XYZ file of C-alpha atoms in Angstrom:
652
model
C 39.472 -1.732 105.698
C 35.699 -2.311 105.731
C 32.652 -0.342 106.848
C 29.500 -2.152 107.977
C 26.290 -0.101 108.017
C 23.890 -1.239 110.748
C 21.367 1.630 110.591
C 19.209 2.975 107.784
C 18.649 6.360 109.450
C 21.188 8.999 108.261
C 20.907 11.122 111.428
C 20.820 8.176 113.864
C 23.837 6.272 112.549
C 25.382 3.010 113.648
C 28.385 1.887 111.615
C 31.249 -0.499 112.306
C 34.741 0.205 110.971
C 37.330 -2.575 110.734
C 40.688 -0.832 110.776
C 44.106 -2.416 111.422
C 42.673 -5.481 113.172
C 40.556 -3.201 115.390
C 36.743 -3.253 115.248
C 35.279 0.185 116.009
C 31.569 0.996 116.282
C 30.745 4.572 115.282
C 27.639 5.602 117.259
C 24.628 3.470 118.131
C 21.572 5.554 117.310
C 18.088 4.245 118.104
C 15.415 4.756 115.434
C 12.376 5.770 117.511
C 10.273 6.623 114.440
C 8.878 3.071 114.676
C 6.839 4.362 117.656
C 4.619 6.263 115.193
C 2.937 2.970 114.243
C 1.644 2.551 117.825
C -1.217 4.107 119.770
C -0.303 6.786 122.355
C 0.162 5.812 126.015
C -2.154 8.150 128.008
C -1.224 8.978 131.618
C -4.923 9.308 132.457
C -7.553 6.915 131.139
C -8.705 8.110 127.701
C -12.315 7.190 126.835
C -11.634 8.140 123.212
C -8.668 5.786 122.788
C -10.310 2.966 124.758
C -13.360 2.986 122.447
C -11.440 2.725 119.177
C -12.673 -0.234 117.082
C -10.398 -3.190 116.468
C -9.188 -4.039 112.977
C -10.633 -6.924 110.955
C -9.799 -7.573 107.310
C -12.558 -6.802 104.815
C -13.232 -10.475 104.127
C -13.167 -11.251 107.848
C -10.372 -13.807 107.399
C -7.908 -11.923 109.629
C -9.125 -10.731 113.008
C -6.617 -8.706 115.042
C -9.065 -6.704 117.162
C -6.919 -7.172 120.279
C -3.703 -5.991 118.592
C -4.727 -3.334 116.064
C -7.094 -0.367 116.410
C -8.576 1.891 113.731
C -8.467 5.668 114.107
C -9.404 8.248 111.448
C -8.791 5.841 108.593
C -5.468 4.505 109.862
C -4.528 1.391 111.803
C -2.289 1.492 114.893
C -0.722 -1.203 117.073
C -2.275 -1.294 120.559
C 0.828 -2.228 122.531
C 3.811 -0.664 124.229
C 5.760 1.241 121.535
C 8.798 -0.500 120.097
C 11.945 0.814 118.435
C 13.985 -0.225 115.415
C 17.387 -1.482 116.568
C 20.667 -1.408 114.646
C 21.205 -4.536 112.550
C 22.632 -7.345 114.700
C 23.158 -10.108 112.106
C 25.611 -8.419 109.737
C 28.614 -9.198 111.930
C 29.398 -10.584 115.370
C 28.930 -7.589 117.687
C 30.815 -9.349 120.494
C 34.013 -8.691 118.497
C 33.649 -4.903 118.792
C 36.656 -3.438 120.603
C 35.497 0.138 121.097
C 32.378 2.290 120.598
C 32.797 5.995 119.796
C 29.804 8.229 120.650
C 29.413 11.543 118.807
C 26.463 13.041 120.736
C 23.782 12.065 123.239
C 21.112 11.487 120.561
C 23.376 8.879 118.916
C 23.841 6.652 121.976
C 20.225 5.706 122.741
C 20.692 2.112 121.489
C 23.768 1.539 123.684
C 22.072 -0.810 126.222
C 20.856 -3.072 123.392
C 24.458 -3.364 122.133
C 26.427 -3.678 125.360
C 23.989 -5.874 127.307
C 22.747 -8.367 124.710
C 25.616 -9.113 122.302
C 28.505 -10.288 124.504
C 30.232 -6.899 124.162
C 33.379 -6.639 126.328
C 34.995 -3.505 124.905
C 35.169 0.161 125.914
C 32.837 3.059 125.125
C 34.342 6.547 124.642
C 32.247 9.705 125.147
C 32.587 13.205 126.577
C 31.140 13.954 130.012
C 28.138 16.029 128.793
C 27.313 13.306 126.268
C 27.352 10.680 129.019
C 25.348 12.668 131.569
C 22.709 14.046 129.190
C 22.511 10.693 127.397
C 21.802 9.101 130.785
C 18.977 11.618 131.363
C 17.394 10.885 127.981
C 17.573 7.124 128.566
C 16.127 7.389 132.080
C 13.357 9.644 130.773
C 12.500 7.111 128.053
C 12.363 4.261 130.575
C 10.137 6.315 132.917
C 7.739 7.167 130.086
C 7.321 3.461 129.329
C 7.214 2.039 132.848
C 4.611 4.407 134.275
C 2.029 3.332 131.649
C 2.564 -0.435 131.364
C 0.674 -2.436 128.744
C -0.657 -5.829 129.777
C -0.335 -7.405 126.325
C 2.303 -7.506 123.634
C 1.230 -7.423 119.996
C 3.175 -9.831 117.788
C 0.719 -11.569 115.427
C 0.540 -8.561 113.102
C 4.292 -8.911 112.402
C 3.709 -12.174 110.513
C 4.717 -11.442 106.900
C 1.563 -13.027 105.483
C -0.614 -10.931 107.785
C 1.381 -7.694 107.457
C 0.964 -7.584 103.680
C -2.843 -7.644 104.178
C -2.768 -4.610 106.498
C -3.561 -1.090 105.283
C -0.724 1.390 104.859
C 1.481 2.688 106.294
C 1.652 -0.311 108.670
C 1.784 -2.600 105.640
C 5.010 -0.915 104.480
C 6.849 -0.933 107.825
C 10.253 -2.597 107.406
C 12.358 -4.810 109.695
C 9.422 -5.184 112.120
C 10.887 -8.350 113.655
C 13.956 -6.370 114.732
C 11.783 -3.946 116.735
C 12.166 -4.222 120.500
C 10.579 -2.781 123.619
C 12.445 -0.289 125.765
C 15.299 -1.386 128.001
C 15.283 -1.198 131.819
C 17.032 1.176 134.250
C 19.344 -1.672 135.273
C 20.422 -2.137 131.650
C 20.987 1.614 131.294
C 23.231 1.702 134.376
C 25.177 -1.357 133.267
C 25.704 0.036 129.762
C 26.860 3.445 130.975
C 29.289 1.880 133.462
C 31.334 0.832 130.412
C 31.810 4.452 129.267
C 35.277 5.998 129.577
C 35.239 9.810 129.612
C 37.401 11.791 127.176
C 37.993 15.482 126.523
C 38.334 17.355 123.248
C 41.680 16.727 121.496
C 42.531 14.086 124.111
C 44.294 11.228 122.343
C 43.334 7.679 123.312
C 45.518 4.823 122.103
C 43.812 1.552 121.243
C 46.423 -0.903 119.959
C 47.999 0.797 116.942
C 44.915 2.986 116.457
C 44.628 6.407 118.051
C 41.198 8.044 118.494
C 40.693 11.751 119.186
C 37.396 13.612 119.773
C 36.943 17.093 118.306
C 34.190 19.612 118.989
C 31.422 19.304 116.373
C 29.497 22.447 117.424
C 26.096 20.720 117.495
C 25.245 20.087 121.157
C 26.866 20.059 124.601
C 29.856 17.709 124.378
C 29.129 16.602 120.794
C 32.168 15.230 118.969
C 33.616 14.340 115.633
C 36.324 11.683 115.772
C 39.764 11.239 114.227
C 40.834 7.595 113.905
C 44.415 7.214 112.788
C 47.453 4.996 112.698
C 51.003 6.088 111.861
C 50.247 6.281 108.139
C 46.440 6.303 107.714
C 43.744 8.723 108.858
C 39.961 8.329 108.969
C 37.672 11.190 110.034
C 34.147 10.577 111.328
C 31.920 13.660 111.015
C 28.501 13.197 112.597
C 25.971 15.793 113.741
C 28.060 18.944 113.223
C 27.097 22.615 113.134
C 28.772 25.824 111.983
C 26.099 28.055 113.525
C 26.799 30.105 116.649
C 24.667 28.494 119.367
C 25.485 27.390 122.924
C 28.118 24.614 122.312
C 31.803 25.108 121.547
C 32.341 25.881 117.824
C 33.231 23.128 115.397
C 36.946 22.238 115.111
C 37.712 21.936 111.372
C 41.480 22.138 110.855
C 42.191 18.721 112.424
C 39.981 17.053 109.801
C 42.420 17.952 107.005
C 44.553 15.319 105.220
C 42.069 12.489 105.808
C 42.346 9.387 103.640
C 38.648 8.663 104.240
C 35.937 10.901 105.709
C 32.731 9.207 106.904
C 29.928 11.786 106.838
C 26.573 11.390 108.633
C 24.073 13.478 110.556
C 23.359 16.347 108.158
C 20.263 18.494 108.659
C 16.943 16.737 108.042
C 15.335 19.953 106.755
C 17.900 21.535 104.397
C 15.422 24.136 103.073
C 14.555 25.547 106.526
C 16.695 28.299 108.055
C 16.995 27.873 111.863
C 16.815 31.636 112.505
C 13.698 31.918 110.354
C 12.116 28.996 112.184
C 12.838 30.644 115.555
C 11.102 33.797 114.339
C 8.044 31.807 113.237
C 8.042 29.956 116.542
C 7.949 33.187 118.542
C 5.315 34.901 116.385
C 2.927 31.904 116.425
C 3.417 31.508 120.171
C 2.617 35.209 120.784
C -0.444 35.082 118.526
C -1.877 32.125 120.442
C -1.206 33.590 123.914
C -2.797 36.930 122.967
C -5.921 35.072 121.795
C -6.176 33.363 125.191
C -4.937 29.949 124.013
C -2.208 27.612 125.269
C 0.931 26.552 123.412
C 2.246 22.977 123.512
C 5.853 22.358 122.428
C 6.739 18.628 122.156
C 10.502 18.446 122.634
C 13.454 16.520 123.999
C 14.559 17.408 127.513
C 17.940 18.683 126.305
C 19.315 20.469 123.261
C 17.163 22.899 121.279
C 15.033 23.624 124.359
C 17.927 25.658 125.829
C 17.961 27.886 122.750
C 14.151 28.139 122.701
C 14.059 29.315 126.310
C 16.829 31.834 125.641
C 14.992 33.161 122.589
C 11.709 33.450 124.501
C 13.490 35.164 127.410
C 14.397 38.001 125.062
C 11.130 37.966 123.099
C 8.339 37.747 125.694
C 9.034 41.060 127.447
C 9.322 42.942 124.152
C 5.978 41.412 123.108
C 4.345 42.468 126.424
C 3.799 38.826 127.360
C 6.174 38.764 130.339
C 3.524 37.418 132.717
C 2.898 34.244 130.669
C 4.126 31.174 132.592
C 6.404 28.569 130.993
C 6.178 24.962 132.193
C 8.885 22.392 131.502
C 7.568 18.930 132.365
C 9.896 15.930 132.285
C 11.093 13.279 134.770
C 14.575 14.774 134.231
C 13.649 18.466 133.792
C 15.496 19.650 136.909
C 18.682 17.689 136.105
C 18.703 18.858 132.488
C 18.459 22.545 133.438
C 21.166 22.142 136.088
C 23.568 20.256 133.799
C 23.320 22.968 131.164
C 24.624 25.485 133.729
C 27.537 23.462 135.127
C 29.227 22.247 131.905
C 30.820 25.656 131.351
C 33.996 24.386 129.649
C 31.885 22.751 126.916
C 30.076 25.989 126.017
C 30.924 28.663 123.446
C 33.311 31.434 124.515
C 30.526 33.958 125.099
C 28.759 31.703 127.596
C 32.021 30.567 129.212
C 32.911 34.171 130.001
C 29.646 34.650 131.903
C 30.633 31.953 134.391
C 33.586 34.066 135.581
C 31.516 37.247 136.141
C 29.811 35.268 137.823
C 26.549 34.886 135.918
C 24.665 31.779 134.818
C 25.537 31.012 131.149
C 21.880 30.436 130.237
C 19.054 32.878 131.057
C 16.679 30.119 132.132
C 18.286 30.388 135.587
C 16.801 33.886 135.862
C 13.466 32.672 134.475
C 13.338 30.070 137.264
C 14.261 32.624 139.957
C 11.471 34.971 138.818
C 8.951 32.088 138.593
C 8.450 32.639 134.868
C 9.759 29.136 134.193
C 8.659 26.265 136.406
C 9.719 22.668 135.997
C 7.998 19.502 137.193
C 8.718 15.767 136.915
C 5.148 15.029 135.727
C 1.615 16.425 135.513
C 0.815 14.871 138.893
C 1.619 16.473 142.245
C 2.549 20.164 142.453
C 1.881 20.919 138.805
C -1.865 20.265 139.034
C -2.244 22.802 141.876
C 0.076 25.505 140.440
C -0.973 25.230 136.793
C -2.590 28.347 135.299
C -3.600 29.300 131.765
C -2.850 30.626 129.176
C 0.637 29.137 129.257
C 3.449 27.538 127.280
C 4.269 23.870 128.031
C 7.505 22.191 126.966
C 7.272 18.430 127.377
C 8.041 15.108 125.685
C 8.033 12.972 123.766
C 8.234 14.590 120.263
C 6.637 11.475 118.731
C 3.408 12.208 120.728
C 3.219 8.485 121.577
C 4.291 8.570 125.218
C 5.159 11.061 127.944
C 3.152 13.938 129.415
C 2.538 15.383 125.954
C -0.167 12.732 125.395
C -2.213 14.187 128.277
C -2.012 17.724 126.865
C -3.025 16.517 123.409
C -6.161 14.958 124.908
C -6.763 18.019 127.122
C -6.197 20.828 124.595
C -6.818 19.127 121.241
C -10.520 19.960 121.125
C -10.061 23.774 121.217
C -9.035 25.882 118.228
C -7.612 28.498 120.615
C -4.665 26.207 121.429
C -1.611 25.583 119.253
C 0.932 22.791 119.060
C 4.302 23.889 117.663
C 6.657 21.179 116.390
C 10.337 22.137 116.657
C 12.027 18.721 116.572
C 12.740 17.466 113.017
C 12.983 13.742 113.841
C 9.308 12.902 113.284
C 6.741 13.626 110.594
C 4.297 15.931 112.363
C 1.392 14.611 110.253
C 2.145 11.026 111.317
C 2.616 12.156 114.926
C -0.863 13.776 114.929
C -2.635 10.895 113.146
C -4.079 9.078 116.223
C -5.464 12.374 117.613
C -7.579 13.206 114.572
C -9.992 14.894 114.202
C -8.115 17.742 115.888
C -9.352 21.285 116.473
C -6.138 22.820 117.841
C -3.870 24.634 115.408
C -0.669 22.916 114.282
C 2.509 24.793 113.355
C 5.635 23.128 111.964
C 8.809 25.092 112.835
C 11.567 22.452 112.722
C 14.850 23.769 114.106
C 17.849 21.748 112.960
C 21.246 23.430 113.343
C 23.244 20.626 111.721
C 25.210 21.148 108.498
C 23.224 21.675 105.305
C 24.458 20.635 101.848
C 25.875 24.045 100.987
C 27.850 24.196 104.245
C 29.158 20.651 103.974
C 30.259 21.177 100.351
C 32.284 24.216 101.423
C 33.717 22.293 104.390
C 34.817 19.400 102.169
C 36.536 21.825 99.774
C 38.487 23.238 102.708
C 39.585 19.979 104.321
C 39.909 17.968 101.054
C 39.613 14.313 102.112
C 40.736 11.776 99.495
C 37.464 9.822 99.750
C 34.033 10.578 101.238
C 31.611 7.919 102.488
C 28.011 8.887 103.267
C 24.435 7.528 103.491
C 22.739 6.870 100.156
C 20.055 9.609 100.583
C 22.817 12.250 100.517
C 23.829 11.254 96.970
C 20.471 12.006 95.334
C 17.835 14.776 95.562
C 14.937 14.328 98.012
C 12.156 12.139 96.501
C 9.656 15.001 96.927
C 11.987 17.458 95.137
C 13.767 15.488 92.377
C 14.810 18.713 90.581
C 16.782 20.053 93.587
C 20.301 18.923 92.727
C 21.546 21.451 95.309
C 20.107 19.204 98.051
C 22.645 16.432 97.484
C 26.396 15.897 97.594
C 28.140 16.416 94.254
C 31.823 15.626 94.698
C 34.790 14.463 92.650
C 35.442 11.616 93.017
C 31.773 10.786 93.754
C 31.092 9.813 97.383
C 30.746 6.155 98.280
C 27.151 5.566 99.420
C 25.885 3.046 101.943
C 22.512 1.906 103.290
C 21.359 -0.452 106.033
C 23.058 -3.874 105.879
C 25.608 -2.789 103.255
C 29.332 -3.546 103.562
C 31.845 -1.229 101.881
C 35.485 -1.883 101.162
C 37.104 1.498 101.801
C 39.446 2.590 99.008
C 42.927 2.726 100.397
C 45.601 0.134 100.910
C 47.929 -0.133 103.859
C 51.362 0.561 102.366
C 53.549 1.027 105.422
C 53.816 -0.177 108.985
C 56.004 1.136 111.776
C 58.357 -1.495 113.189
C 60.482 -1.109 116.323
C 64.003 -2.530 116.632
C 65.105 -3.840 120.003
C 68.292 -2.040 121.185
C 70.441 -5.179 121.170
C 69.445 -5.873 117.557
C 70.073 -2.280 116.535
C 73.590 -2.428 118.026
C 74.444 -5.444 115.859
C 73.672 -3.710 112.545
C 76.535 -2.565 110.310
C 75.205 0.043 107.857
C 76.905 0.563 104.502
C 76.599 3.877 102.739
C 75.286 3.423 99.192
C 75.081 7.123 98.391
C 75.461 10.359 100.246
C 73.100 10.368 103.226
C 71.696 6.882 102.531
C 72.933 3.771 104.296
C 71.521 0.255 104.305
C 72.100 -2.777 106.465
C 70.924 -6.337 106.205
C 69.142 -7.729 109.228
C 68.124 -11.213 110.282
C 65.510 -11.085 112.992
C 62.223 -12.443 114.277
C 59.163 -10.236 113.701
C 56.738 -10.261 116.621
C 53.267 -8.733 116.005
C 50.900 -8.235 118.916
C 48.037 -5.725 119.392
C 48.990 -4.085 116.084
C 52.507 -3.370 117.374
C 55.443 -4.843 115.455
C 58.855 -5.515 117.014
C 62.026 -6.953 115.434
C 63.847 -9.193 117.903
C 67.207 -10.977 117.603
C 67.051 -14.524 116.289
C 67.105 -16.792 119.355
C 70.298 -18.734 119.768
C 70.004 -22.520 119.380
C 69.779 -24.448 122.615
C 73.208 -25.717 123.810
C 73.998 -29.336 122.963
C 74.057 -31.387 126.162
C 77.587 -32.644 126.938
C 78.330 -36.286 126.049
C 80.078 -38.673 128.356
C 83.163 -38.766 126.110
C 85.472 -35.872 126.741
C 86.384 -33.887 123.635
C 88.965 -31.257 123.147
C 87.270 -27.851 123.155
C 88.387 -25.627 120.296
C 87.528 -21.991 119.900
C 86.597 -21.499 116.227
C 85.560 -18.106 114.890
C 81.962 -18.042 113.555
C 81.646 -18.238 109.809
C 80.824 -14.869 108.241
C 78.600 -15.192 105.170
C 78.326 -12.568 102.481
C 74.863 -11.011 102.480
C 72.606 -12.117 99.669
C 71.527 -9.423 97.216
C 68.157 -7.997 98.208
C 65.544 -6.668 95.839
C 63.934 -3.324 96.558
C 61.651 -0.998 94.566
C 60.155 -1.357 91.097
C 62.088 -2.873 88.172
C 62.958 -0.064 85.677
C 61.560 -1.029 82.268
C 64.154 0.370 79.821
C 67.283 -0.950 81.603
C 65.585 -4.344 81.958
C 64.757 -4.477 78.220
C 68.362 -3.559 77.458
C 69.583 -6.386 79.699
C 67.269 -8.875 77.958
C 68.609 -7.760 74.575
C 72.182 -8.109 75.821
C 71.425 -11.685 76.842
C 70.035 -12.599 73.413
C 66.333 -12.126 74.082
C 65.253 -9.700 71.357
C 61.626 -10.486 70.550
C 59.858 -8.794 73.454
C 56.304 -7.434 73.245
C 55.551 -4.803 75.946
C 51.986 -4.153 77.134
C 51.151 -1.382 79.611
C 48.677 -2.183 82.460
C 47.126 -0.253 85.343
C 49.683 -1.738 87.760
C 52.796 -1.707 85.539
C 53.834 -3.641 82.422
C 53.574 -7.145 80.946
C 56.500 -8.399 78.866
C 55.833 -11.272 76.436
C 59.032 -13.075 75.401
C 57.576 -14.502 72.209
C 60.327 -16.967 71.246
C 60.574 -18.378 74.764
C 56.752 -18.186 75.342
C 57.274 -16.488 78.703
C 55.310 -13.711 80.407
C 56.948 -11.314 82.896
C 54.631 -9.066 84.934
C 56.354 -5.965 86.316
C 54.291 -4.264 89.054
C 55.119 -1.612 91.629
C 55.467 -4.050 94.511
C 55.804 -7.455 92.803
C 57.329 -9.233 89.786
C 56.021 -12.499 88.337
C 57.638 -14.827 85.763
C 55.094 -17.141 84.104
C 56.856 -19.829 82.096
C 54.664 -22.952 82.236
C 57.007 -25.017 84.410
C 60.009 -24.202 82.218
C 62.431 -24.408 85.146
C 65.653 -24.106 83.048
C 64.339 -20.749 81.752
C 62.844 -19.498 85.032
C 66.169 -19.486 86.893
C 68.039 -17.386 84.301
C 65.024 -15.041 84.205
C 65.277 -14.580 87.957
C 68.999 -13.925 87.683
C 68.376 -11.268 85.022
C 65.935 -9.507 87.338
C 68.454 -9.606 90.163
C 71.204 -8.368 87.886
């Protein structure tokens, strides 16, 4: 069993598991942090961005004025943003049989995998994961296509040129694997390959069975159990034990795992989500009372549901009930509607509201009372209905594309306004870099409900997997806090760590396989009882293995001899019955075997204990006998007269 790591981002994983002749991809996350190296895409012409000077090396030898622009001491690529794809050269991705998706954030690279690698397999995901993943992909495509860039920047990626660039562009890795966004056609084609599954629904793929379990992180998010008859692998990705809107995490089914692959822990282990929500609300209220506007860069699904619910309860108590909320996204309407209709995927408290009947989320009431308005973009109705001060939720959290770019240009010059970062995926300082100098206030309130190290350590003690596999950053303290040993996984045995492009051999051997007997073969067996309750029978059969299923079939009868021209007398002779040969089974017991050697005149025997068994050195005969749990070897340097008696002694 092997694990191939195709992504270097712990919370946007892409791994491939080879298990019982089946090749399984575990998530296909898209690393969008590469977009931070690019200039923003403004919806409206920006005089400031258009006047940025081009970059020329100090000695004038390298001139990339058309590709690179300088802004506040940093250099950015002036081109359509690109993303870092999962590694494609580590193995042949066309051999992948199935892709398991854990949540909608971890499927954003799916079109790159299914449409450009010769993939012919199946993708498994829950319905909310599919539908909300589709919204996020369509939103990303819309952001890119409505602000097209005439030129593509590629010269700066040359290794000799890149090393001359200033940081952080100089230190960007795998730049030649970066790609532009896919198209709507590719999104539709990729998602047509998805087969929907429900929690605890077992799907059989050859001899491997896969089962999704609720992970408690987002609508429809899943952990996966991958098992055969005798082996079990658990994949835990993006899980939460906090009480939010999704169904709670299912833990008991993860017990008795041979291997547990762990990814998607919180990116901000020192930040408490409840504390961050409190800071979010207090900073928002402070800004509104001062007459300023609040900008919240966010994804169009996920934490925004909890933010709106929190503000629904907070704004009236803070006497700010008349403040309008605006949610601007090409998929804003669909996202809000989907959150209300996936009742069976919600926690029990929200499910019960559906039967009252009440909407599970309060943003339905906010929309009815015109406190929350949603628009596909800043154009059209929004421009005529917009009033200030207000709170705007919009994307993209990277601040490189989407309607958020317009609000940064519009509000960035006033210290009355505040931008509040709630998504943990991007460094807020890097996100703000191309907008400097900036007058608006910046508040960092990252809300990440995924498991922290304390929670995951307790979980692992409860479910007790034999082996844990995780990204390398989880096995050491954060670089900025090297003394914080509590911000890493400390397990016994130590977890196996991986990083991008690594290949791990997972530490368990396949000991047993299930084999089916055909009825006609089973009827021919004659068991003999060797002790009370235990019977054995010899069997001669043909083993057929196909799709990881093994079947014993009767030995085919020889073809009949064609009749000769000479007529012979036909005689009915009974078939010859042969005595069964003795069969060897189990390990050779050491003491009885030594006694048998002594009885047969072999007295000078030196015994050495090994990790797998014992080595016997017959000193006079110059013979080595290796006794292992599942094998025995006689090494006698072509001494055939001695090898045969040695074999007979073992059989005896």
